PDB file of C-alpha atoms in Angstrom:
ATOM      1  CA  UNK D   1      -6.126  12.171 -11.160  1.00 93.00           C
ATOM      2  CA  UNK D   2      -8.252   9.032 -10.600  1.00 97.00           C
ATOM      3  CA  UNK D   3      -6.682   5.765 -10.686  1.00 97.00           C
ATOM      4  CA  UNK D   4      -9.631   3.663 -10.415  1.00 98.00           C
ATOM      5  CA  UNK D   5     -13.270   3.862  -9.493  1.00 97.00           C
ATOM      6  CA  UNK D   6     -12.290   4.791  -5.532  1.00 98.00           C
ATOM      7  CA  UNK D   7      -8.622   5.514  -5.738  1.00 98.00           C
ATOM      8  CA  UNK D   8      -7.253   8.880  -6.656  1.00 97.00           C
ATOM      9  CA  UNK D   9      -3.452   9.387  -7.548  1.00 97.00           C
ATOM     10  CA  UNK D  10      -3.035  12.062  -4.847  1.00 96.00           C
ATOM     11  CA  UNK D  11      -4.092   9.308  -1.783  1.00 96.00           C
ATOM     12  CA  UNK D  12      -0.896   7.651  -3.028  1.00 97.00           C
ATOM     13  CA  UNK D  13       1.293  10.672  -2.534  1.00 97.00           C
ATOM     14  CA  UNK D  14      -0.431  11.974   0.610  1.00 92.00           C
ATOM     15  CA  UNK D  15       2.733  12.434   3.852  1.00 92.00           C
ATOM     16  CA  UNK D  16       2.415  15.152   6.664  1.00 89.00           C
ATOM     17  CA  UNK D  17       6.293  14.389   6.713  1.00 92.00           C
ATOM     18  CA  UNK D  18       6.969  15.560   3.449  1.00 94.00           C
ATOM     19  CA  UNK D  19       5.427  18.661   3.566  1.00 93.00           C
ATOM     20  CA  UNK D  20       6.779  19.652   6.935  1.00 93.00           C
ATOM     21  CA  UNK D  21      10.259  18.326   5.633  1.00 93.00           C
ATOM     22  CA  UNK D  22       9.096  20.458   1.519  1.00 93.00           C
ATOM     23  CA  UNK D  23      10.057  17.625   0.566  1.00 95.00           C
ATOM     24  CA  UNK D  24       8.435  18.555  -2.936  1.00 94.00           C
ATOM     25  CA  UNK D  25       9.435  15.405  -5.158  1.00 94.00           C
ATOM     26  CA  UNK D  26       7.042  13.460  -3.281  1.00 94.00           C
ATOM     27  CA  UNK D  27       4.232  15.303  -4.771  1.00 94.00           C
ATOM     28  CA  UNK D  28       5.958  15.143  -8.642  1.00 95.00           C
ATOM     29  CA  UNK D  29       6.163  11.064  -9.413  1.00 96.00           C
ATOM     30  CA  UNK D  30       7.955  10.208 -12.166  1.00 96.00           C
ATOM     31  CA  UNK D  31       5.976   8.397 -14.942  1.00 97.00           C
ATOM     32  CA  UNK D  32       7.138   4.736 -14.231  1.00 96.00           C
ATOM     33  CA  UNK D  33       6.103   5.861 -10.741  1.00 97.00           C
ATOM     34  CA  UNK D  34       2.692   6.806 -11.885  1.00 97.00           C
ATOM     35  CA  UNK D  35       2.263   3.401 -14.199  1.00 96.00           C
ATOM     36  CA  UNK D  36       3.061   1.536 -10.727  1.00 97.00           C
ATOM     37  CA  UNK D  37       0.566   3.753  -8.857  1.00 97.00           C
ATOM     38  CA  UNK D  38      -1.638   2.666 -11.264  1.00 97.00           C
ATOM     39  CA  UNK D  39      -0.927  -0.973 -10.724  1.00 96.00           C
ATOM     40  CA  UNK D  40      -1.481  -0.717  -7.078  1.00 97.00           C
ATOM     41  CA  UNK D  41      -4.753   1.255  -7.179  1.00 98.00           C
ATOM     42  CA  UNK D  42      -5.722  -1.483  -9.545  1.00 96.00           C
ATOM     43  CA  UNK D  43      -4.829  -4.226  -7.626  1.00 96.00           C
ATOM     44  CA  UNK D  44      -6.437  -2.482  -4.175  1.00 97.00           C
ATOM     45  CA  UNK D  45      -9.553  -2.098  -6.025  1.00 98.00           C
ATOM     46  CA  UNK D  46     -10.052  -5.571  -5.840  1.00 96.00           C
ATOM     47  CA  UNK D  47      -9.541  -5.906  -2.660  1.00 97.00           C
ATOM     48  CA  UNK D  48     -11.790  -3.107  -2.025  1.00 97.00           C
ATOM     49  CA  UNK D  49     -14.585  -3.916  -3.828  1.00 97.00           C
ATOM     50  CA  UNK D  50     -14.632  -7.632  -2.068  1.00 95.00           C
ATOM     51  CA  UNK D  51     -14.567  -5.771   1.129  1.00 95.00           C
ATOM     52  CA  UNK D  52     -16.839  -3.429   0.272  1.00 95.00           C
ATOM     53  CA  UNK D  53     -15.972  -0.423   2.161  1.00 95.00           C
ATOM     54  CA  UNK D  54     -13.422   2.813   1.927  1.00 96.00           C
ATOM     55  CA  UNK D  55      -9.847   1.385   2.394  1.00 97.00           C
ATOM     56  CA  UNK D  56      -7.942   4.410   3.356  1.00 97.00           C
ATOM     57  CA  UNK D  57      -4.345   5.017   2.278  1.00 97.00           C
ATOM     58  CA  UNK D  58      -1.903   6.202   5.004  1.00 94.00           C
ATOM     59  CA  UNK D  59       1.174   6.029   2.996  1.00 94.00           C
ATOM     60  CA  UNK D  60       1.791   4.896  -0.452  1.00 96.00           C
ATOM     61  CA  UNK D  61       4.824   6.309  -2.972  1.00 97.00           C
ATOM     62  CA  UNK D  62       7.776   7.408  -1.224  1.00 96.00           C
ATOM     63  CA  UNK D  63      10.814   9.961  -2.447  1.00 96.00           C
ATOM     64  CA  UNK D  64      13.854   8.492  -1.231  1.00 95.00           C
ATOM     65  CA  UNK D  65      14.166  11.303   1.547  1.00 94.00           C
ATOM     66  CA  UNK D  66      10.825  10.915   2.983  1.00 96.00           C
ATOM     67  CA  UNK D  67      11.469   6.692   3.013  1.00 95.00           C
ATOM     68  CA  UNK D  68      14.460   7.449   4.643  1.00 95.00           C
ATOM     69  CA  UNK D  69      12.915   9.765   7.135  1.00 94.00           C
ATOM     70  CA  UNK D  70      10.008   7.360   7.978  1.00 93.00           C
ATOM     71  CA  UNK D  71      12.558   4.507   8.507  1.00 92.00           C
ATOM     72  CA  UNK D  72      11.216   2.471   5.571  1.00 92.00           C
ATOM     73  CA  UNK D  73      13.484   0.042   4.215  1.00 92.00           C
ATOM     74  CA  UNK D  74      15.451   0.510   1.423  1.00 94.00           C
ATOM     75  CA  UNK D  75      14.378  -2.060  -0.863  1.00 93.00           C
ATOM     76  CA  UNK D  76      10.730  -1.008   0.202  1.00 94.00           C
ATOM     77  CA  UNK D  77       7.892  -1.606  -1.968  1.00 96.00           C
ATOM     78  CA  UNK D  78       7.042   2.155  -1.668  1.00 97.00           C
ATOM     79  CA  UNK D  79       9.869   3.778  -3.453  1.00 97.00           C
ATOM     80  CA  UNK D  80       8.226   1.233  -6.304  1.00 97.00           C
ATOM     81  CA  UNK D  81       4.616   2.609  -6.313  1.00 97.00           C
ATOM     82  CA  UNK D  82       3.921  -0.694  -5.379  1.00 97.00           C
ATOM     83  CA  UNK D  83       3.246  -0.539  -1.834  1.00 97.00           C
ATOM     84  CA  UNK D  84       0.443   1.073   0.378  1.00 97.00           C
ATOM     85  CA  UNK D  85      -0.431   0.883   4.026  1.00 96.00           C
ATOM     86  CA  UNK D  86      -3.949   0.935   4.865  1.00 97.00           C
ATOM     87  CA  UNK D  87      -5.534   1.636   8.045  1.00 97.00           C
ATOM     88  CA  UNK D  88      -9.298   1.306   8.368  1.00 98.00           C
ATOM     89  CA  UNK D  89      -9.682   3.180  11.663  1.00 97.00           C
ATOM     90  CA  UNK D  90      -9.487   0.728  14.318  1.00 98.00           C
ATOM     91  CA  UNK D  91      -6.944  -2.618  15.137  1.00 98.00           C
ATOM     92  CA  UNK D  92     -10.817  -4.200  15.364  1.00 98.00           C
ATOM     93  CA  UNK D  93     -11.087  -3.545  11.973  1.00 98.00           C
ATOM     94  CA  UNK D  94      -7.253  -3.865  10.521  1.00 98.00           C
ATOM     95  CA  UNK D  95      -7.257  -7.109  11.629  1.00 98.00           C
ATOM     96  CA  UNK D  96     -10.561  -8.112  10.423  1.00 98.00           C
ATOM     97  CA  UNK D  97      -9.352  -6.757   6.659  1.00 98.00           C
ATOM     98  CA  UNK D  98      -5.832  -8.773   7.417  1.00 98.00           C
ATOM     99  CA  UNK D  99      -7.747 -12.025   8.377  1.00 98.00           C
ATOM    100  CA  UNK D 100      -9.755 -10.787   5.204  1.00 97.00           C
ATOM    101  CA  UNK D 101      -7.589 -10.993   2.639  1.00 97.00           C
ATOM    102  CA  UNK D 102      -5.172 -13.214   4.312  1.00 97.00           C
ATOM    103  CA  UNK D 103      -8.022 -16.056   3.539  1.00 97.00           C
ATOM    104  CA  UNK D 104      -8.500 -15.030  -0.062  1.00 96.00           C
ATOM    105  CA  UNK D 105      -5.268 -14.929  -0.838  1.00 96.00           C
ATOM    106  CA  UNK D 106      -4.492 -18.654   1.333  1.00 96.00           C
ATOM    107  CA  UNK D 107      -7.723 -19.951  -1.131  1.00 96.00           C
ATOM    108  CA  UNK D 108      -6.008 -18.934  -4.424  1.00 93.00           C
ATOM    109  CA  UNK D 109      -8.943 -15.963  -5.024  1.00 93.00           C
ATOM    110  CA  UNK D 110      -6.644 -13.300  -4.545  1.00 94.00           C
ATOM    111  CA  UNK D 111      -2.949 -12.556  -5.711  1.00 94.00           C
ATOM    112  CA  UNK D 112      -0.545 -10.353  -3.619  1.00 96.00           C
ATOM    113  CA  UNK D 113       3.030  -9.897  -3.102  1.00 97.00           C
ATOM    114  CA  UNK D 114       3.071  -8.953   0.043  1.00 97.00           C
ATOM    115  CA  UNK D 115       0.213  -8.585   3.369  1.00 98.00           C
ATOM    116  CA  UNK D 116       2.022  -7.830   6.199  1.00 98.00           C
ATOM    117  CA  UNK D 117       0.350  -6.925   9.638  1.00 98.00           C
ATOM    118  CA  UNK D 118       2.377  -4.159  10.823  1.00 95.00           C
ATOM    119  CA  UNK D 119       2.869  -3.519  15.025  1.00 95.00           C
ATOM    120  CA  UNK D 120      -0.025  -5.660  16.329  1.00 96.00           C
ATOM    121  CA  UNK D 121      -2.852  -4.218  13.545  1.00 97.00           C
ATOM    122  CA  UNK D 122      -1.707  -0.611  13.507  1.00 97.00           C
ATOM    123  CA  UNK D 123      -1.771  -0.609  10.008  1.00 96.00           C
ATOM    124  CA  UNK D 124      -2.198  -3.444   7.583  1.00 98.00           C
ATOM    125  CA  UNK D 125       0.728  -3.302   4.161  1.00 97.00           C
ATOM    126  CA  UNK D 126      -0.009  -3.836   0.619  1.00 98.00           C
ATOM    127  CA  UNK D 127       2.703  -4.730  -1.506  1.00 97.00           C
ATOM    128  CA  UNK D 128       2.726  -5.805  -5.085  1.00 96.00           C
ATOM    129  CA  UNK D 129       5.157  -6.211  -8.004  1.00 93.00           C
ATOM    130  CA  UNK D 130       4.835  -4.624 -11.431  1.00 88.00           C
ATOM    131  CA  UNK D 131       3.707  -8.125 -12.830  1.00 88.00           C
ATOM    132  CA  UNK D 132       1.189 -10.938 -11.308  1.00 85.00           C
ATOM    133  CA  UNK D 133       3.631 -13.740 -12.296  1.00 85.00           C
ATOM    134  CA  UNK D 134       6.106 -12.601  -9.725  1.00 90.00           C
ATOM    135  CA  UNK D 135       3.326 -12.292  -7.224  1.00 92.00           C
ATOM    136  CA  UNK D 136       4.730 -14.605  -4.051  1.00 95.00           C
ATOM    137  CA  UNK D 137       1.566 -14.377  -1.921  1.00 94.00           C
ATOM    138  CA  UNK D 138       3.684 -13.488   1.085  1.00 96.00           C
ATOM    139  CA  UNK D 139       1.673 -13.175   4.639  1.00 97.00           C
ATOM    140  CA  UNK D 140       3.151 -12.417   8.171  1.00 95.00           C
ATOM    141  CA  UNK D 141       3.648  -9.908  11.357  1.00 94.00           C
ATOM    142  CA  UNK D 142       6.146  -7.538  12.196  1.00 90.00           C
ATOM    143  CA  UNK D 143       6.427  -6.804  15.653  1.00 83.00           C
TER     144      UNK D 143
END
């Protein structure tokens, strides 16, 4: 199902973990989890079409199982729909997209909830909130 121009639902569901675990739910969403998928792919298509190349999604929804088999914390973004981690290939280039959208965001051009530089560039995480208003532009590391 396509979200947006270069976002597909099924990016958003994609885990190696879940199928080795069958965790099946994580390939079934709920609908409110699908209307929040949409959201996100909406709001990364932005950011996406200002950077201007393929942002690949390494983990977006998560069942409750598979987010507490990855670790992920229980108020998590994920379980939402509203979360994704992206990882462009390289630290090189996760921290060039952090810097990125760190400065758009800092200038007022772009909204976000949360863009968090996860274990020195490994991956870079989108988070968002089901309405812009509540949007706090958060930015930072975790070691």
């Amino acid at each position: 199902m396509k979200l947006t121009k270069n976002f597909q639902l099924e990016e958003f569901l994609r885990s190696g973990t879940a199928i080795l675990r069958n965790y099946s739910e994580q390939f079934r969403p709920p609908d409110n989890i699908v209307s929040n998928l949409q959201i996100l792919a909406t709001e990364l298509q932005k950011v996406r079409d200002l950077v201007g190349e393929p942002m690949p999604v390494t983990s977006g929804w998560r069942c409750n199982r598979l987010n507490k088999q990855v670790g992920g914390s229980s108020t998590s973004a994920h379980l939402e729909g509203l979360a994704a981690d992206v990882n462009m290939g390289s630290k090189e280039k996760n921290e060039a997209l952090f810097e990125f959208v760190s400065k758009l965001v800092k200038s007022g051009k772009l909204k976000i909830d949360q863009l968090i530089n996860e274990y020195d560039y490994s991956w870079i995480h989108f988070g968002y909130r089901d309405k812009e208003a509540n949007y706090r532009n958060q930015i930072f590391n975790v070691k």
